[in-house]
């Protein structure tokens, strides 16, 4: 067995198309991004090498960068916690429900399928000061806050609003991944546990949870990376918010690069984002140890 | 004995009522906004600001007609379908192969290769957009559908490989050993044993790949200039003019755009839970 | 079984489409591809001649920030007609293919094309630092010689001073196609009902606002959360306080952003904003405009491009819509300067078909197009043309009257500062001041800090 799994030719056969395609298309642009992060470039003329100046400016003089970092990290933590909890909850509920499972599952996954531009528009109507939730609150005599323009607090209200909408949109995805994993757990394990007298909750704790641990690591990493990189919803709902207050790393990158024509600086932000994602992924991997269980 | 059985049955009923109520409330939260979009697509623009949450005064079917013809949604849908399906097929094939090698086969570079692929997922797309565009422009691949398909495949690979590698890793060793004893080559093991076992994983990843590429806007907008080659997300932006937005037609176009996606993903997602036998209780 | 059938169907349809659709795309020149498509479907007659690709037909591309087929914007529809006319008129000689994006992605795509050495032959551009970038990097072609010698007649048809904002060091780098002025639109019925009179000074304006408020109307509708909308008001106030010297001095480094005239303007902004609609911070531009033409607010401070939108959405409104110039400030500077904005065409310095480009620009600025601009689009023509005033929207007439009295023009403040980023900093500071997040002094101090660090070096 071992010898087959070490067959060099087979490994090359399997990995070659992916590596070749990836290298041909993405390697050079990624290397170029690294290079541009050390340059001053306005896209229209040639890049000018400036060493670490971009990075220095990023961490010492750029107030928006600090806000963006704060917002991105908040967003990542919020998404990770909320989506893991609700995704798993929904997955477990739906695997236990007999009737309507497919319908529920499809409905919960529906927001993932919609374009963020459409959703951004939709939710900015919902959270508008005059229309939307405030209209409903008006019925009860409560005057609703400025959902997308409020600027009080360490993490301002618009950031919470955007995080909730992101949770609404993407929980279905986590749920789907967990359902796929749970479906792979063999029946016999559960039957054995019931014969032994275990309750539903106990069998969840002792069978389901450990066996979906690989998926927990995967979904957590995907959540973290996705939320650090998050752009569409923030851009479409607040465009970085009142004076950059809801800026996240990706929108800050976009504005610097594509509106102010400071492409080198934007590349530097991109590199910071990349390093952040890598760090988080490594932390998650080290944190969740996966044992080889018999499924 | 009967008492215990009936008590257990009642307990089961109450908990399932609670569960169903919870699920139903969630459904309202999920469906209500989308229902609202449907209503808006039947209104006129001034109605949108006058009575945003009321029912439309009269069904403006014209919105759909204009959205379809002016936005050339027919051609755009075709382009989107073509691009997404080709991307899906190719990335699934390449991705599962690479995932198998990383997840299951033993070689010392496997971890580093995984990180190599993951970098593609971690780099923000805005960073690589312009270098990528320049490269493709030099090879005359811009303004063509292949100019979209190739980057889409490349960007879908990291996700596919990451998730599929997880599924391959979780497979029981005994199956492979048994096949090995029977004299199967590694290729046979992959194609006849590993792939079918990973069906659920493939459907999940396929679904995520299809959906993310279907809604991809930035590359489609920048790479394609030809009006006959534009994809659906691009056509949605047609309804945003420099000084105002044509909400009603835009929502009509969005509704039209969602329909094929719903069909596709219903098909895919039902396959994902096909593995769950009806009535089985899993924790 | 169902799954198998579906996958077979998908594969076959895929192969069919692959063979039919993708065949010509992979290796052929992108230009040849572009030549087989035109913007409007109706003029496919010239597709036959143009698809030869090589030969006598000069192919040029024109880039614009709105789709020409689906747009409801009257000016964009006018442009679509210009392209059609051009392609029909010069069939067999020149052909123009539009490249369109939406406004958000316009700069991204344009810059990507320029970086890839595939700059569109002609493209539309905002005046100010946006245009400056293309001039300084050598992307824009210097048109001075052309306009002064070969095309002197064409140059002579333009109204005076229209090229002022496109001239750098005496050299002209863009051609305008229309322009719009920012002023105050008001509801004549509401004014009459409240007994308010049309103001000519700032103090009169506050009085009128108070009267309107007492009569139960919302005085001003403004999308204060949209930075360029608020910046329009702030820019006017700054100019009315300190005149053109403010801008010139600020950019040159001789006037501080914290000087008294700027601070006074900021204070007036806060005072004026008390008369905005209560939801001003959260309203989008569309909403604020809709509030005006739906009869919820008495005044709207906007550019004259909004005329088409108002009349289009509420045709009855045209008769009760008046216009007045942004009031002057007593003790301040010249009250007759107008904020204007032009749509500009820039020619790529690397174009190979200059004749075609010039012919195209002439089409945009000929009498037919310019009459349309006024009569249908409600924007102001750039050439001296007599358009049918009966056909044009009534508001345009009022705008022209006000323009006739103007003594000078200035651009939007965020399009007149040192860079796009500087413009953003100014806009955002104004929004913060309005929201009450910073005091007027601190708001202007932040602009001052930005300039000290990044501009005045």
Short mmCIF file of N, CA and C in Angstrom, two decimals, chain A residues 130, chain B residues 49, chain C residues 220-224 226 229 277 279-280 283-294 296-297 299-300 302 306 309:
data_model
loop_
_atom_site.label_atom_id
_atom_site.label_comp_id
_atom_site.label_asym_id
_atom_site.label_seq_id
_atom_site.Cartn_x
_atom_site.Cartn_y
_atom_site.Cartn_z
N UNK A 130 -35.35 55.97 6.26
CA UNK A 130 -36.78 56.23 6.11
C UNK A 130 -37.56 54.96 5.90
N UNK B 49 -39.88 54.75 -3.99
CA UNK B 49 -39.62 55.67 -2.89
C UNK B 49 -40.88 56.09 -2.17
N UNK C 220 -35.07 71.92 2.58
CA UNK C 220 -34.09 71.46 1.60
C UNK C 220 -33.97 69.94 1.63
N UNK C 221 -33.90 69.36 0.45
CA UNK C 221 -33.65 67.92 0.35
C UNK C 221 -32.22 67.73 -0.13
N UNK C 222 -31.44 67.01 0.66
CA UNK C 222 -30.04 66.82 0.28
C UNK C 222 -29.59 65.45 0.72
N UNK C 223 -28.80 64.79 -0.09
CA UNK C 223 -28.27 63.50 0.31
C UNK C 223 -26.94 63.77 1.00
N UNK C 224 -27.05 64.12 2.30
CA UNK C 224 -25.85 64.57 2.99
C UNK C 224 -24.86 63.46 3.23
N UNK C 226 -24.04 61.28 0.95
CA UNK C 226 -23.26 61.10 -0.28
C UNK C 226 -22.25 62.23 -0.34
N UNK C 229 -22.35 65.16 -2.91
CA UNK C 229 -23.51 66.04 -2.82
C UNK C 229 -23.28 67.14 -1.80
N UNK C 277 -33.76 67.69 5.25
CA UNK C 277 -34.77 66.75 5.70
C UNK C 277 -34.17 65.90 6.83
N UNK C 279 -33.96 62.87 7.47
CA UNK C 279 -33.23 61.66 7.13
C UNK C 279 -32.09 61.92 6.17
N UNK C 280 -31.62 63.17 6.14
CA UNK C 280 -30.62 63.54 5.14
C UNK C 280 -29.37 62.70 5.19
N UNK C 283 -30.22 59.26 3.45
CA UNK C 283 -30.85 59.21 2.14
C UNK C 283 -29.81 59.11 1.04
N UNK C 284 -30.11 58.29 0.06
CA UNK C 284 -29.23 58.24 -1.08
C UNK C 284 -29.58 59.41 -2.01
N UNK C 285 -28.74 59.62 -3.01
CA UNK C 285 -28.97 60.71 -3.93
C UNK C 285 -30.30 60.55 -4.64
N UNK C 286 -30.61 59.33 -5.05
CA UNK C 286 -31.89 59.07 -5.72
C UNK C 286 -33.05 59.44 -4.81
N UNK C 287 -32.90 59.07 -3.53
CA UNK C 287 -33.98 59.34 -2.59
C UNK C 287 -34.20 60.82 -2.40
N UNK C 288 -33.08 61.54 -2.23
CA UNK C 288 -33.20 62.98 -1.99
C UNK C 288 -33.84 63.66 -3.20
N UNK C 289 -33.43 63.26 -4.40
CA UNK C 289 -34.03 63.84 -5.60
C UNK C 289 -35.50 63.48 -5.69
N UNK C 290 -35.81 62.22 -5.36
CA UNK C 290 -37.22 61.80 -5.41
C UNK C 290 -38.05 62.59 -4.41
N UNK C 291 -37.48 62.86 -3.25
CA UNK C 291 -38.22 63.64 -2.26
C UNK C 291 -38.58 65.00 -2.82
N UNK C 292 -37.71 65.56 -3.65
CA UNK C 292 -37.98 66.86 -4.24
C UNK C 292 -39.09 66.78 -5.27
N UNK C 293 -38.95 65.86 -6.24
CA UNK C 293 -39.97 65.87 -7.30
C UNK C 293 -41.25 65.16 -6.90
N UNK C 294 -41.26 64.51 -5.75
CA UNK C 294 -42.51 63.96 -5.23
C UNK C 294 -43.21 64.95 -4.33
N UNK C 296 -42.06 66.49 -1.52
CA UNK C 296 -41.86 66.40 -0.08
C UNK C 296 -40.94 67.49 0.45
N UNK C 297 -40.15 68.09 -0.42
CA UNK C 297 -39.23 69.13 0.04
C UNK C 297 -39.29 70.29 -0.93
N UNK C 299 -36.69 72.57 -1.75
CA UNK C 299 -35.51 72.90 -2.55
C UNK C 299 -34.58 71.73 -2.73
N UNK C 300 -33.84 71.76 -3.82
CA UNK C 300 -32.85 70.72 -4.09
C UNK C 300 -31.62 71.39 -4.66
N UNK C 302 -28.55 70.85 -6.65
CA UNK C 302 -27.99 69.81 -7.50
C UNK C 302 -27.46 70.38 -8.79
N UNK C 306 -29.90 66.98 -13.36
CA UNK C 306 -31.03 66.35 -12.68
C UNK C 306 -32.36 66.73 -13.35
N UNK C 309 -33.96 63.87 -15.01
CA UNK C 309 -34.47 62.90 -14.06
C UNK C 309 -35.79 63.38 -13.46
#
